[in-house]
């Protein structure tokens, strides 16, 4: 477990990159840090391996402060994958991938076995690629080697700083899929920085949304899509993306306001909160004693809706009518 305890980072020019951040990154999960440019996401990640030092507060791994750890030992115990990959061009793939195990004093046999295993897992045939040099590989292949190198020393924690952002869309999508499959097998604590919300929603077990150095929301992809904490999170995800991710029944009744009426068409009325989902509304309207729902917020009555109106909303969704959104 990685825990940030009231962490603030203030640079020499007075810029506060992080402001009193307290949060926990769960063990064995893939946690994505996302937010607008300059929000502090890379700074937050670099706190974990002490590449950035808090101005105040503390970062703890398994409840031990990283200030009490030897920096060299700490960094060798944490895998690190960056956007620029950082493979040494004069070294073969085998030597690049073996760097950390070699520094940790592993035997040649153990190192070779570990590297070969990881190469196979990431879709790179060891016999084909280990003797090659980085410039003989495509960008996607080089990034796979970067992942192998980060995992070769069997770290419990792996940091990934926008590792796929420079790749073409096809390679990027393939690597996202491979990372998810790899994580299901190895179950490391992976901290992944990205600016791409679609990528975050696709790969993450856990998402941290930052804005201007502060945490806006922490939760699963489901939490963000179905219960965004505030307007910033909702707008940052984007209503169109939220709509794509949810089924009709999972949407909130409040989203169907275009289909509300102020006229009560029956005496068989049941009250429902606008924050309830459409699936709940459908279930109530299927009951024989209910013809129409009276919709309320916490403060006021907002309208009625019946089965006919819900059917119109369904048809609008199927036909892509913009008034539905």
CSV table of C-alpha atoms in Angstrom, one decimal:
chain,number,residue,atom,x,y,z
A,1,UNK,CA,0.0,0.0,0.0
A,2,UNK,CA,1.2,3.5,-0.9
A,3,UNK,CA,-0.1,6.3,1.3
A,4,UNK,CA,0.2,10.1,0.8
A,5,UNK,CA,-0.2,11.9,4.1
A,6,UNK,CA,-0.9,15.6,3.7
A,7,UNK,CA,1.6,16.1,0.9
A,8,UNK,CA,2.4,19.5,-0.4
A,9,UNK,CA,5.0,20.3,-3.1
A,10,UNK,CA,6.0,23.8,-3.6
A,11,UNK,CA,8.7,24.6,-6.2
A,12,UNK,CA,11.3,27.4,-5.9
A,13,UNK,CA,9.3,29.8,-8.0
A,14,UNK,CA,6.4,29.5,-5.6
A,15,UNK,CA,4.3,27.1,-7.7
A,16,UNK,CA,2.3,24.7,-5.6
A,17,UNK,CA,2.2,21.5,-7.7
A,18,UNK,CA,0.4,19.5,-4.9
A,19,UNK,CA,-1.7,20.9,-2.1
A,20,UNK,CA,-2.2,18.9,1.0
A,21,UNK,CA,-2.9,15.7,-0.8
A,22,UNK,CA,-3.9,12.7,1.3
A,23,UNK,CA,-4.9,9.4,-0.4
A,24,UNK,CA,-4.1,5.7,-0.6
A,25,UNK,CA,-3.1,3.7,-3.6
A,26,UNK,CA,-4.2,0.1,-3.1
A,27,UNK,CA,-1.8,-2.9,-3.3
A,28,UNK,CA,-1.9,-5.1,-6.4
A,29,UNK,CA,-4.1,-2.8,-8.4
A,30,UNK,CA,-3.6,-0.6,-11.5
A,31,UNK,CA,-4.1,3.0,-10.4
A,32,UNK,CA,-4.4,5.7,-13.0
A,33,UNK,CA,-3.6,9.4,-12.2
A,34,UNK,CA,-5.3,11.7,-14.6
A,35,UNK,CA,-6.1,15.4,-14.9
A,36,UNK,CA,-5.4,18.5,-17.1
A,37,UNK,CA,-1.9,19.5,-18.1
A,38,UNK,CA,0.0,20.9,-15.1
A,39,UNK,CA,-2.3,19.5,-12.5
A,40,UNK,CA,0.5,17.7,-10.7
A,41,UNK,CA,0.0,14.1,-11.8
A,42,UNK,CA,3.6,13.3,-12.7
A,43,UNK,CA,4.9,15.1,-9.6
A,44,UNK,CA,2.6,13.0,-7.5
A,45,UNK,CA,3.9,9.8,-9.1
A,46,UNK,CA,7.5,10.8,-8.8
A,47,UNK,CA,7.0,11.2,-5.0
A,48,UNK,CA,6.8,7.4,-4.8
A,49,UNK,CA,10.4,6.7,-5.9
A,50,UNK,CA,11.7,10.0,-4.4
A,51,UNK,CA,12.4,11.7,-7.7
A,52,UNK,CA,10.4,14.5,-6.2
A,53,UNK,CA,10.5,15.3,-2.5
A,54,UNK,CA,7.5,16.7,-0.6
A,55,UNK,CA,7.8,20.3,0.8
A,56,UNK,CA,5.6,19.0,3.6
A,57,UNK,CA,3.8,15.8,4.5
A,58,UNK,CA,5.0,12.3,3.9
A,59,UNK,CA,4.8,9.4,1.5
A,60,UNK,CA,4.7,5.9,3.0
A,61,UNK,CA,5.1,2.4,1.4
A,62,UNK,CA,3.6,-0.3,3.6
A,63,UNK,CA,3.5,2.3,6.4
A,64,UNK,CA,7.3,3.0,6.1
A,65,UNK,CA,8.2,6.6,5.2
A,66,UNK,CA,10.3,6.7,2.0
A,67,UNK,CA,12.5,9.3,3.8
A,68,UNK,CA,13.8,6.4,5.9
A,69,UNK,CA,14.7,4.3,2.8
A,70,UNK,CA,18.0,4.4,1.0
A,71,UNK,CA,17.2,6.2,-2.3
A,72,UNK,CA,19.2,3.8,-4.5
A,73,UNK,CA,17.7,0.7,-2.9
A,74,UNK,CA,14.2,2.3,-3.2
A,75,UNK,CA,14.5,3.0,-6.9
A,76,UNK,CA,15.9,-0.4,-7.7
A,77,UNK,CA,12.9,-1.9,-5.9
A,78,UNK,CA,10.4,0.1,-8.1
A,79,UNK,CA,9.9,-0.4,-11.8
A,80,UNK,CA,9.7,2.7,-14.0
A,81,UNK,CA,8.4,3.1,-17.5
A,82,UNK,CA,8.5,6.5,-19.3
A,83,UNK,CA,7.1,7.9,-22.5
A,84,UNK,CA,10.6,8.2,-24.1
A,85,UNK,CA,11.3,4.5,-23.2
A,86,UNK,CA,15.0,5.2,-22.4
A,87,UNK,CA,16.5,2.1,-23.7
A,88,UNK,CA,20.3,2.2,-24.2
A,89,UNK,CA,20.9,2.2,-27.9
A,90,UNK,CA,24.4,0.6,-27.7
A,91,UNK,CA,23.1,-2.4,-25.7
A,92,UNK,CA,21.1,-5.4,-26.9
A,93,UNK,CA,17.6,-5.9,-25.8
A,94,UNK,CA,18.8,-8.7,-23.5
A,95,UNK,CA,21.2,-6.4,-21.7
A,96,UNK,CA,18.7,-3.6,-21.5
A,97,UNK,CA,16.1,-5.9,-20.0
A,98,UNK,CA,18.7,-7.4,-17.5
A,99,UNK,CA,19.9,-4.1,-16.1
A,100,UNK,CA,18.0,-4.2,-12.7
A,101,UNK,CA,18.5,-7.9,-12.0
A,102,UNK,CA,22.2,-7.5,-12.7
A,103,UNK,CA,22.4,-4.5,-10.4
A,104,UNK,CA,20.6,-6.6,-7.7
A,105,UNK,CA,23.1,-9.4,-8.1
A,106,UNK,CA,20.9,-12.0,-9.7
A,107,UNK,CA,22.6,-15.0,-11.4
A,108,UNK,CA,22.8,-15.0,-15.2
A,109,UNK,CA,20.6,-18.0,-15.3
A,110,UNK,CA,17.9,-16.5,-13.1
A,111,UNK,CA,18.0,-13.2,-15.0
A,112,UNK,CA,17.7,-14.9,-18.4
A,113,UNK,CA,14.8,-17.0,-17.3
A,114,UNK,CA,13.0,-13.9,-15.9
A,115,UNK,CA,13.6,-11.8,-19.0
A,116,UNK,CA,12.5,-14.6,-21.4
A,117,UNK,CA,9.4,-15.2,-19.4
A,118,UNK,CA,8.4,-11.5,-19.6
A,119,UNK,CA,9.3,-11.2,-23.3
A,120,UNK,CA,6.9,-14.0,-24.0
A,121,UNK,CA,4.2,-12.5,-21.8
A,122,UNK,CA,4.5,-9.2,-23.7
A,123,UNK,CA,4.4,-10.8,-27.1
A,124,UNK,CA,8.1,-10.6,-28.0
A,125,UNK,CA,9.8,-13.9,-29.0
A,126,UNK,CA,13.0,-14.0,-27.0
A,127,UNK,CA,14.9,-15.9,-29.7
A,128,UNK,CA,13.9,-13.2,-32.2
A,129,UNK,CA,14.4,-10.1,-30.2
A,130,UNK,CA,16.9,-10.5,-27.4
A,131,UNK,CA,20.0,-10.2,-29.6
A,132,UNK,CA,18.7,-7.1,-31.4
A,133,UNK,CA,19.3,-3.4,-30.6
A,134,UNK,CA,16.6,-0.9,-29.8
A,135,UNK,CA,16.8,0.9,-33.1
A,136,UNK,CA,16.0,-2.3,-34.9
A,137,UNK,CA,12.6,-2.4,-33.2
A,138,UNK,CA,9.4,-0.5,-33.8
A,139,UNK,CA,8.1,2.1,-31.2
A,140,UNK,CA,5.6,-0.4,-29.9
A,141,UNK,CA,8.2,-3.1,-29.6
A,142,UNK,CA,10.6,-0.8,-27.8
A,143,UNK,CA,7.9,0.2,-25.3
A,144,UNK,CA,7.2,-3.5,-24.7
A,145,UNK,CA,10.9,-3.9,-23.9
A,146,UNK,CA,10.5,-0.9,-21.5
A,147,UNK,CA,7.8,-2.8,-19.7
A,148,UNK,CA,9.9,-5.9,-19.5
A,149,UNK,CA,12.9,-4.0,-18.1
A,150,UNK,CA,10.6,-2.4,-15.5
A,151,UNK,CA,9.3,-5.8,-14.4
A,152,UNK,CA,12.5,-7.8,-14.7
A,153,UNK,CA,13.7,-7.2,-11.1
A,154,UNK,CA,10.3,-8.4,-9.9
A,155,UNK,CA,9.3,-5.1,-8.2
A,156,UNK,CA,6.2,-4.8,-6.1
A,157,UNK,CA,5.5,-1.3,-7.5
A,158,UNK,CA,5.7,-0.2,-11.1
A,159,UNK,CA,5.5,3.5,-12.2
A,160,UNK,CA,4.4,4.3,-15.7
A,161,UNK,CA,4.5,7.9,-16.9
A,162,UNK,CA,2.4,8.3,-20.0
A,163,UNK,CA,4.2,5.3,-21.5
A,164,UNK,CA,1.9,4.8,-24.6
A,165,UNK,CA,1.2,8.5,-25.5
A,166,UNK,CA,3.8,8.7,-28.3
A,167,UNK,CA,2.6,5.5,-30.1
A,168,UNK,CA,0.3,5.2,-33.0
A,169,UNK,CA,-3.4,4.4,-32.1
A,170,UNK,CA,-3.2,0.7,-33.1
A,171,UNK,CA,0.0,0.1,-31.1
A,172,UNK,CA,-1.4,2.0,-28.2
A,173,UNK,CA,-4.6,0.0,-28.1
A,174,UNK,CA,-2.7,-3.2,-28.3
A,175,UNK,CA,-0.4,-2.3,-25.4
A,176,UNK,CA,-3.3,-1.2,-23.3
A,177,UNK,CA,-4.9,-4.6,-23.8
A,178,UNK,CA,-1.6,-6.3,-23.1
A,179,UNK,CA,-1.1,-4.3,-19.9
A,180,UNK,CA,-4.5,-5.3,-18.6
A,181,UNK,CA,-3.8,-9.0,-19.4
A,182,UNK,CA,-0.4,-8.7,-17.8
A,183,UNK,CA,-1.7,-7.1,-14.7
A,184,UNK,CA,-4.3,-9.9,-14.2
A,185,UNK,CA,-1.4,-12.3,-14.2
A,186,UNK,CA,1.2,-10.5,-12.1
A,187,UNK,CA,-1.0,-8.3,-9.9
A,188,UNK,CA,1.6,-5.6,-9.2
A,189,UNK,CA,0.9,-2.2,-7.7
A,190,UNK,CA,1.0,-0.2,-10.9
A,191,UNK,CA,0.7,3.6,-10.9
A,192,UNK,CA,0.0,4.9,-14.4
A,193,UNK,CA,-0.1,8.6,-15.4
A,194,UNK,CA,-2.1,9.6,-18.5
A,195,UNK,CA,-3.9,12.5,-19.9
A,196,UNK,CA,-6.2,10.3,-21.9
A,197,UNK,CA,-9.6,9.6,-20.2
A,198,UNK,CA,-10.5,6.8,-22.6
A,199,UNK,CA,-7.2,5.0,-21.7
A,200,UNK,CA,-7.9,5.6,-17.9
A,201,UNK,CA,-11.4,4.1,-18.1
A,202,UNK,CA,-10.1,1.1,-20.1
A,203,UNK,CA,-7.2,0.0,-18.0
A,204,UNK,CA,-7.7,1.2,-14.5
A,205,UNK,CA,-8.8,-0.6,-11.4
A,206,UNK,CA,-8.6,2.7,-9.5
A,207,UNK,CA,-8.6,6.3,-10.8
A,208,UNK,CA,-7.3,9.5,-9.1
A,209,UNK,CA,-8.6,12.7,-10.7
A,210,UNK,CA,-6.4,15.8,-10.0
A,211,UNK,CA,-7.0,19.5,-10.7
A,212,UNK,CA,-4.5,22.2,-9.8
A,213,UNK,CA,-2.7,20.0,-7.3
A,214,UNK,CA,-5.8,18.8,-5.5
A,215,UNK,CA,-7.7,15.6,-5.6
A,216,UNK,CA,-11.2,15.9,-7.1
A,217,UNK,CA,-12.2,12.3,-7.0
A,218,UNK,CA,-10.8,8.8,-6.3
A,219,UNK,CA,-12.7,5.7,-7.4
A,220,UNK,CA,-13.3,3.1,-10.0
A,221,UNK,CA,-14.2,3.8,-13.6
A,222,UNK,CA,-17.7,2.8,-12.7
A,223,UNK,CA,-17.7,5.4,-9.9
A,224,UNK,CA,-16.5,8.2,-12.2
A,225,UNK,CA,-19.0,7.3,-14.9
A,226,UNK,CA,-22.1,6.8,-12.7
A,227,UNK,CA,-21.4,9.2,-9.9
A,228,UNK,CA,-18.9,12.0,-10.8
A,229,UNK,CA,-18.1,13.9,-7.7
A,230,UNK,CA,-18.7,17.4,-9.2
A,231,UNK,CA,-19.1,19.4,-12.4
A,232,UNK,CA,-15.3,19.4,-13.0
A,233,UNK,CA,-15.1,15.6,-13.0
A,234,UNK,CA,-18.2,15.3,-15.1
A,235,UNK,CA,-17.0,17.9,-17.7
A,236,UNK,CA,-13.5,16.4,-17.7
A,237,UNK,CA,-14.8,13.0,-18.5
A,238,UNK,CA,-17.3,14.5,-21.0
A,239,UNK,CA,-21.0,13.8,-21.1
A,240,UNK,CA,-20.8,12.1,-24.5
A,241,UNK,CA,-18.2,9.6,-23.0
A,242,UNK,CA,-20.4,9.1,-19.9
A,243,UNK,CA,-23.3,8.3,-22.2
A,244,UNK,CA,-21.3,5.8,-24.2
A,245,UNK,CA,-20.2,4.0,-21.1
A,246,UNK,CA,-23.6,3.6,-19.6
A,247,UNK,CA,-26.7,1.6,-20.6
A,248,UNK,CA,-30.0,3.3,-20.8
A,249,UNK,CA,-31.1,1.8,-17.5
A,250,UNK,CA,-28.1,3.0,-15.7
A,251,UNK,CA,-28.7,6.7,-16.5
A,252,UNK,CA,-30.2,9.0,-13.9
A,253,UNK,CA,-33.8,10.0,-14.2
A,254,UNK,CA,-32.7,13.7,-14.1
A,255,UNK,CA,-31.1,13.2,-17.5
A,256,UNK,CA,-34.5,12.6,-19.1
A,257,UNK,CA,-35.8,16.1,-18.2
A,258,UNK,CA,-36.7,16.8,-21.8
A,259,UNK,CA,-39.4,14.1,-21.4
A,260,UNK,CA,-40.9,15.4,-18.1
A,261,UNK,CA,-44.3,16.9,-18.1
A,262,UNK,CA,-46.0,19.2,-15.6
A,263,UNK,CA,-49.4,17.6,-16.2
A,264,UNK,CA,-50.5,14.8,-13.9
A,265,UNK,CA,-52.3,12.3,-16.2
A,266,UNK,CA,-53.4,9.9,-13.6
A,267,UNK,CA,-54.1,9.6,-9.9
A,268,UNK,CA,-51.9,6.5,-9.6
A,269,UNK,CA,-48.7,8.4,-8.9
A,270,UNK,CA,-45.6,7.1,-7.1
A,271,UNK,CA,-42.8,9.5,-5.9
A,272,UNK,CA,-39.2,9.0,-7.1
A,273,UNK,CA,-36.0,11.0,-6.6
A,274,UNK,CA,-34.4,12.4,-9.8
A,275,UNK,CA,-31.1,10.9,-8.7
A,276,UNK,CA,-32.5,7.3,-9.0
A,277,UNK,CA,-31.6,5.4,-12.2
A,278,UNK,CA,-34.0,4.8,-15.1
A,279,UNK,CA,-34.0,1.0,-14.4
A,280,UNK,CA,-35.7,1.8,-11.0
A,281,UNK,CA,-38.2,4.0,-12.8
A,282,UNK,CA,-39.1,1.3,-15.3
A,283,UNK,CA,-39.6,-1.2,-12.5
A,284,UNK,CA,-42.0,1.1,-10.7
A,285,UNK,CA,-44.0,1.9,-13.8
A,286,UNK,CA,-44.4,-1.8,-14.5
A,287,UNK,CA,-46.3,-2.2,-11.2
A,288,UNK,CA,-50.0,-2.4,-11.8
A,289,UNK,CA,-50.8,0.3,-9.3
A,290,UNK,CA,-48.6,2.9,-11.0
A,291,UNK,CA,-49.3,5.0,-14.1
A,292,UNK,CA,-47.0,7.9,-13.6
A,293,UNK,CA,-44.0,8.9,-11.5
A,294,UNK,CA,-43.7,12.2,-9.7
A,295,UNK,CA,-40.1,13.3,-9.8
A,296,UNK,CA,-38.4,15.3,-7.0
A,297,UNK,CA,-35.0,16.6,-6.2
A,298,UNK,CA,-34.0,17.2,-2.5
A,299,UNK,CA,-35.5,20.7,-2.8
A,300,UNK,CA,-38.5,20.6,-5.2
A,301,UNK,CA,-40.9,18.8,-7.5
A,302,UNK,CA,-39.6,18.8,-11.1
A,303,UNK,CA,-42.2,16.9,-13.2
A,304,UNK,CA,-43.9,13.7,-14.1
A,305,UNK,CA,-42.9,10.9,-16.4
A,306,UNK,CA,-44.9,7.9,-17.6
A,307,UNK,CA,-44.2,4.8,-19.7
A,308,UNK,CA,-44.9,6.5,-23.0
A,309,UNK,CA,-42.4,9.2,-22.2
A,310,UNK,CA,-39.8,6.6,-21.2
A,311,UNK,CA,-40.4,4.8,-24.5
A,312,UNK,CA,-39.8,8.0,-26.4
A,313,UNK,CA,-36.5,8.4,-24.6
A,314,UNK,CA,-35.5,4.9,-25.5
A,315,UNK,CA,-36.3,5.5,-29.2
A,316,UNK,CA,-34.4,8.8,-29.1
A,317,UNK,CA,-31.4,7.0,-27.7
A,318,UNK,CA,-31.6,4.3,-30.5
A,319,UNK,CA,-32.0,6.9,-33.2
A,320,UNK,CA,-29.3,9.2,-31.8
A,321,UNK,CA,-31.6,12.2,-31.2
A,322,UNK,CA,-29.6,15.0,-29.7
A,323,UNK,CA,-32.3,16.2,-27.4
A,324,UNK,CA,-31.9,12.9,-25.4
A,325,UNK,CA,-28.4,13.9,-24.4
